[in-house]
Coordinates of C-alpha atoms in Angstrom, one line a residue:
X1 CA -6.3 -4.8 13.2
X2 CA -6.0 -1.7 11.1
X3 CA -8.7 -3.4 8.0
X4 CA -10.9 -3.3 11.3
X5 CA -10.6 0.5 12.0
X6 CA -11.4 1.1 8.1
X7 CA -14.8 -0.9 8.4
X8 CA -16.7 2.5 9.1
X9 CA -15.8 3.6 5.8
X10 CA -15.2 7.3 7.1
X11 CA -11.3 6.2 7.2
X12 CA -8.6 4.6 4.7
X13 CA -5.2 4.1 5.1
X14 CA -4.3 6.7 3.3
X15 CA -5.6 9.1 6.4
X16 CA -2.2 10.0 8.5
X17 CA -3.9 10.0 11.4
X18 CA -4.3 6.5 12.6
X19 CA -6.2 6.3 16.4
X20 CA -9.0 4.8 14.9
X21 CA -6.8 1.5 15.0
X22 CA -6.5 1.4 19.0
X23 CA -9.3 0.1 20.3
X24 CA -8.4 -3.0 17.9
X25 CA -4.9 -3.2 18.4
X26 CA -5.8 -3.3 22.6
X27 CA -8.6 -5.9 21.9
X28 CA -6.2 -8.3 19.8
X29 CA -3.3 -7.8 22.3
X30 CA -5.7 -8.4 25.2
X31 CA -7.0 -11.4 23.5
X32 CA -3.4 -13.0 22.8
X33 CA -2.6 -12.3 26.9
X34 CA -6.0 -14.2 26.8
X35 CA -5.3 -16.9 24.7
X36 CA -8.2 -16.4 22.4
X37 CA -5.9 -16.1 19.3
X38 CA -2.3 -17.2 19.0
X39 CA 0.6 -15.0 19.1
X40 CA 1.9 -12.8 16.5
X41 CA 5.3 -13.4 17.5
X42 CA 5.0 -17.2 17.7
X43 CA 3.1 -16.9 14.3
X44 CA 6.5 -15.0 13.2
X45 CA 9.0 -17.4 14.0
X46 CA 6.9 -20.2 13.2
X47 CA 6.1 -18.9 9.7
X48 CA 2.8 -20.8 10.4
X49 CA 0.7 -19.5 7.1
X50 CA -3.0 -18.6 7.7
X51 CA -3.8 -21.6 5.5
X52 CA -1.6 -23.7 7.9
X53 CA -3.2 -22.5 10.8
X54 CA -7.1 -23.2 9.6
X55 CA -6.5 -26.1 7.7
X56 CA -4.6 -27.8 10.2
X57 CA -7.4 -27.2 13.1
X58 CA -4.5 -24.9 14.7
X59 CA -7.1 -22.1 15.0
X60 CA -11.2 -22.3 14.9
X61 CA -11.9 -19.3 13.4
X62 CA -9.9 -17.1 10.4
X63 CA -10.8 -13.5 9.3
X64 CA -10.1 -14.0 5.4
X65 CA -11.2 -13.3 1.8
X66 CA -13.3 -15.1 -0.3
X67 CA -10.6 -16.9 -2.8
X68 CA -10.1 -19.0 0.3
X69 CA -13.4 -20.7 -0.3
X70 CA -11.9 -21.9 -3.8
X71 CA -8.5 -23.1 -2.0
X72 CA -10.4 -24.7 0.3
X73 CA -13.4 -26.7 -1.6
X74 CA -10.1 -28.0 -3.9
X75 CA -8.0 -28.5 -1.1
X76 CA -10.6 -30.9 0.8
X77 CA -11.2 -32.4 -2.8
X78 CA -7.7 -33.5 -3.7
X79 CA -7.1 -34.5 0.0
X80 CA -4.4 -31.8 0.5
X81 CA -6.3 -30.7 3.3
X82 CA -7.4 -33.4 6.2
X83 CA -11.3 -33.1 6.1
X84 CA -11.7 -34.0 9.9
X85 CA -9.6 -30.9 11.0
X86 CA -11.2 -28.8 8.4
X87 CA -13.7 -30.2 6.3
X88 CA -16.7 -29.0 8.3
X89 CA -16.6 -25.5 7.7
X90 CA -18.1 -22.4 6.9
X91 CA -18.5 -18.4 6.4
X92 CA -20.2 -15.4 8.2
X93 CA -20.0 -12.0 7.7
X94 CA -17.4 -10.3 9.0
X95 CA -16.7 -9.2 12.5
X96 CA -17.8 -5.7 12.6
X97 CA -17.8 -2.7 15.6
X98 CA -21.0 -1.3 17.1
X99 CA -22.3 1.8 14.8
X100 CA -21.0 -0.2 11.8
X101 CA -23.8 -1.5 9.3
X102 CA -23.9 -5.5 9.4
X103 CA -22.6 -7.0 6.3
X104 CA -19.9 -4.5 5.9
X105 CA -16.5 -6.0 4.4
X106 CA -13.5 -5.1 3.1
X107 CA -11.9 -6.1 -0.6
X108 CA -9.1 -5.6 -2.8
X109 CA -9.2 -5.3 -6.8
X110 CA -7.0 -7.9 -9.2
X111 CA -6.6 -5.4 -12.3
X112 CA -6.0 -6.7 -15.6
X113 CA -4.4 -4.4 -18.4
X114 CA -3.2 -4.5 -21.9
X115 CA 0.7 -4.5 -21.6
X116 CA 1.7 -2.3 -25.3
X117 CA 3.9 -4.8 -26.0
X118 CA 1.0 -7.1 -27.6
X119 CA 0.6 -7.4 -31.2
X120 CA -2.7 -7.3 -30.8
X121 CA -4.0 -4.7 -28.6
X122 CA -7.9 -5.0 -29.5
X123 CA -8.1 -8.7 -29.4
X124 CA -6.7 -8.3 -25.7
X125 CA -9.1 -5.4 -24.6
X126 CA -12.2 -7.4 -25.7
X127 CA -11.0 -10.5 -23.3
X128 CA -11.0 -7.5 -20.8
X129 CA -14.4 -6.4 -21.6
X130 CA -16.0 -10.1 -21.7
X131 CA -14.2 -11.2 -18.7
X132 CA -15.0 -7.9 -16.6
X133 CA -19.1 -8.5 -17.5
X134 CA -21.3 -11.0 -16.7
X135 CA -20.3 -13.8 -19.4
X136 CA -17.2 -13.7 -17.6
X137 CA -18.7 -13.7 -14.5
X138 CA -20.6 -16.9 -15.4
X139 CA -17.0 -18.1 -16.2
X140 CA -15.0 -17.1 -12.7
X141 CA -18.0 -18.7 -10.4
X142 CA -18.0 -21.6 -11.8
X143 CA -14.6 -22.2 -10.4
X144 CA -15.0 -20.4 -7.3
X145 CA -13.8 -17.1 -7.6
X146 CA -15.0 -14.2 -7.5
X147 CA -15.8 -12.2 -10.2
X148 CA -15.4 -8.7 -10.9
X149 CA -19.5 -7.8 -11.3
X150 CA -21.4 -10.1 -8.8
X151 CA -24.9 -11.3 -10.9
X152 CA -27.6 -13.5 -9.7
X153 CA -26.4 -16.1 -12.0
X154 CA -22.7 -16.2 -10.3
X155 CA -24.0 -15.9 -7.0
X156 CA -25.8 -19.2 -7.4
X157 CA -22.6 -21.0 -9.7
X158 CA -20.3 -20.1 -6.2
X159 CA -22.7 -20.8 -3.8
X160 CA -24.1 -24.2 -6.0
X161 CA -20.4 -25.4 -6.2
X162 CA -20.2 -28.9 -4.5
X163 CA -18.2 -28.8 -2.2
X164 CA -18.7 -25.0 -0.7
X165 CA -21.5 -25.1 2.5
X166 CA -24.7 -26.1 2.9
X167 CA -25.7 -24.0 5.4
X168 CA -28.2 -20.6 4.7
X169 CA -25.5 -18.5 6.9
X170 CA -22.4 -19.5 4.4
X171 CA -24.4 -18.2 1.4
X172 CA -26.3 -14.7 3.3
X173 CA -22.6 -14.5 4.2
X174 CA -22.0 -13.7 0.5
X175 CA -24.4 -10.6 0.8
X176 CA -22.7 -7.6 1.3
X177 CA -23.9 -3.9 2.8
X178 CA -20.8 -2.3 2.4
X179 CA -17.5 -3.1 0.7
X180 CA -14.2 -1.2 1.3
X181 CA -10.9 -1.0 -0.7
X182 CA -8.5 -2.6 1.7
X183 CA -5.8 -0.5 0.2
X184 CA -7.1 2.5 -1.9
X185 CA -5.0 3.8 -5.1
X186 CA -3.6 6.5 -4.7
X187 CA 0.4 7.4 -6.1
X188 CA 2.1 7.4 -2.6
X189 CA 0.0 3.8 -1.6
X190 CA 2.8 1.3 -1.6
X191 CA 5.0 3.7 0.7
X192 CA 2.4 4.2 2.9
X193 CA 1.6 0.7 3.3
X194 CA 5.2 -0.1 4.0
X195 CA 5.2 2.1 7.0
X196 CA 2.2 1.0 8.6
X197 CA 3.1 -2.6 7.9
X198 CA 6.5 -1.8 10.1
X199 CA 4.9 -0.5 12.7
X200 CA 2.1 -2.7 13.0
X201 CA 4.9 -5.6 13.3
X202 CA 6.9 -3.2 16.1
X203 CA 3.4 -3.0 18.4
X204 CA 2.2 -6.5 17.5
X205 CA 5.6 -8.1 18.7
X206 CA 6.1 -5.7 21.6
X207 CA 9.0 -3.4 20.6
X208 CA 6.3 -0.3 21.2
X209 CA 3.1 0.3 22.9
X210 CA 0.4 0.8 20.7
X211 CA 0.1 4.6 21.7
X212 CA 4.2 5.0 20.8
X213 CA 3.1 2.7 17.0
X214 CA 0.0 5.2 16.0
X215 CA 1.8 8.0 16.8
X216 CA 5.0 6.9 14.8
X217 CA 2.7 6.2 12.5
X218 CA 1.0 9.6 12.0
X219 CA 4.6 11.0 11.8
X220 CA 5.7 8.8 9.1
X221 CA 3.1 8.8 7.1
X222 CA 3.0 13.1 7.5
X223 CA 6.3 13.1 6.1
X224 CA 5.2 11.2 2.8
X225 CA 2.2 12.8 2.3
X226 CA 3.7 16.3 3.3
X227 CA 5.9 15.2 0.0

């Protein structure tokens, strides 16, 4: 719900000041009273994993990032996952609000670093370099991931891979407008996170309406950036 209200990419969750996550906190609610989706306490005491839950036909759709297309062309390969609950599948852009550009999405970034306690430091920060430009890139789509500088040439590895979708809407789906950091960096991040992760879990399972979580919320969130 809350990656949702950043898709406009005039909020982050960084704000304090979280009403822009209503309108999707009512329309998942409504749509667990409805059926649509399952419910996030039964998901809870289940501990029914997202992977679970697709790959086991448990739910037909799944709002997720792409290194799922890499678990799931290997999965289907090595027969981990049953190809006739799952195997005929494939991506679309991501669900966006009116007033929101299509083709808008949301990431997050792996980093890699040189740790100083290497004995060689400039050996490590030239795998860094080639891995972060497009030899690398060549490198990561080949085995389905996605790399950290997009290219023609990995497009085409990811989208040739046998194994990922056939169809034109699986690979337009790789086209992006818009792509927003899922969780900005920022000093305070983690903290923050933590907080909102609570209190999604308190209006999600019912302890508070969603008015009483976004406003608990903005006060807890004040508090650490008011640090």
């Amino acid at each position: 719900m809350q990656l949702f209200g950043v898709l406009d990419g005039q909020h982050t969750i960084l704000d304090g000041e979280y009403s822009a996550f209503i309108p999707y906190y009512d329309m998942v609610l409504n749509q667990e009273k409805d059926g649509v989706c399952r419910k996030y306490a039964d998901l809870k005491t289940e501990g029914l994993h997202y992977s679970a839950a697709f790959s086991g036909g448990d739910v037909a759709m799944l709002n997720m990032g792409s290194w799922f297309i890499a678990t799931m062309i290997t999965n289907l390969q090595t027969g981990e996952y049953d190809s006739s609950l799952c195997g005929n599948w494939s991506i679309v852009k991501y669900p966006h609000a009116e007033g929101v550009e299509a083709g808008s999405t949301l990431g997050t970034i792996t980093g890699l670093a040189v740790t100083s306690a290497t004995d060689t430091p400039d050996a490590a920060w030239e795998f860094v370099k080639w891995v972060s430009g497009e030899e690398g890139a060549a490198v990561m789509a080949s085995s389905g991931n996605f790399p950290a500088i997009m290219t023609d040439e990995a497009m085409s590895l990811i989208t040739g891979l046998e194994g990922f979708p056939a169809d034109e809407a699986s690979k337009e789906a790789l086209n992006v407008s818009n792509l927003y950091l899922e969780v900005p960096y920022a000093p305070n991040v983690s903290e923050i996170n933590s907080v909102l992760d609570s209190y999604h879990g308190s209006i999600m399972s019912g302890e508070m309406t969603v008015d009483e979580g976004i406003e608990a919320m903005n006060t807890e969130v004040g508090k650490i950036l008011a640090q």
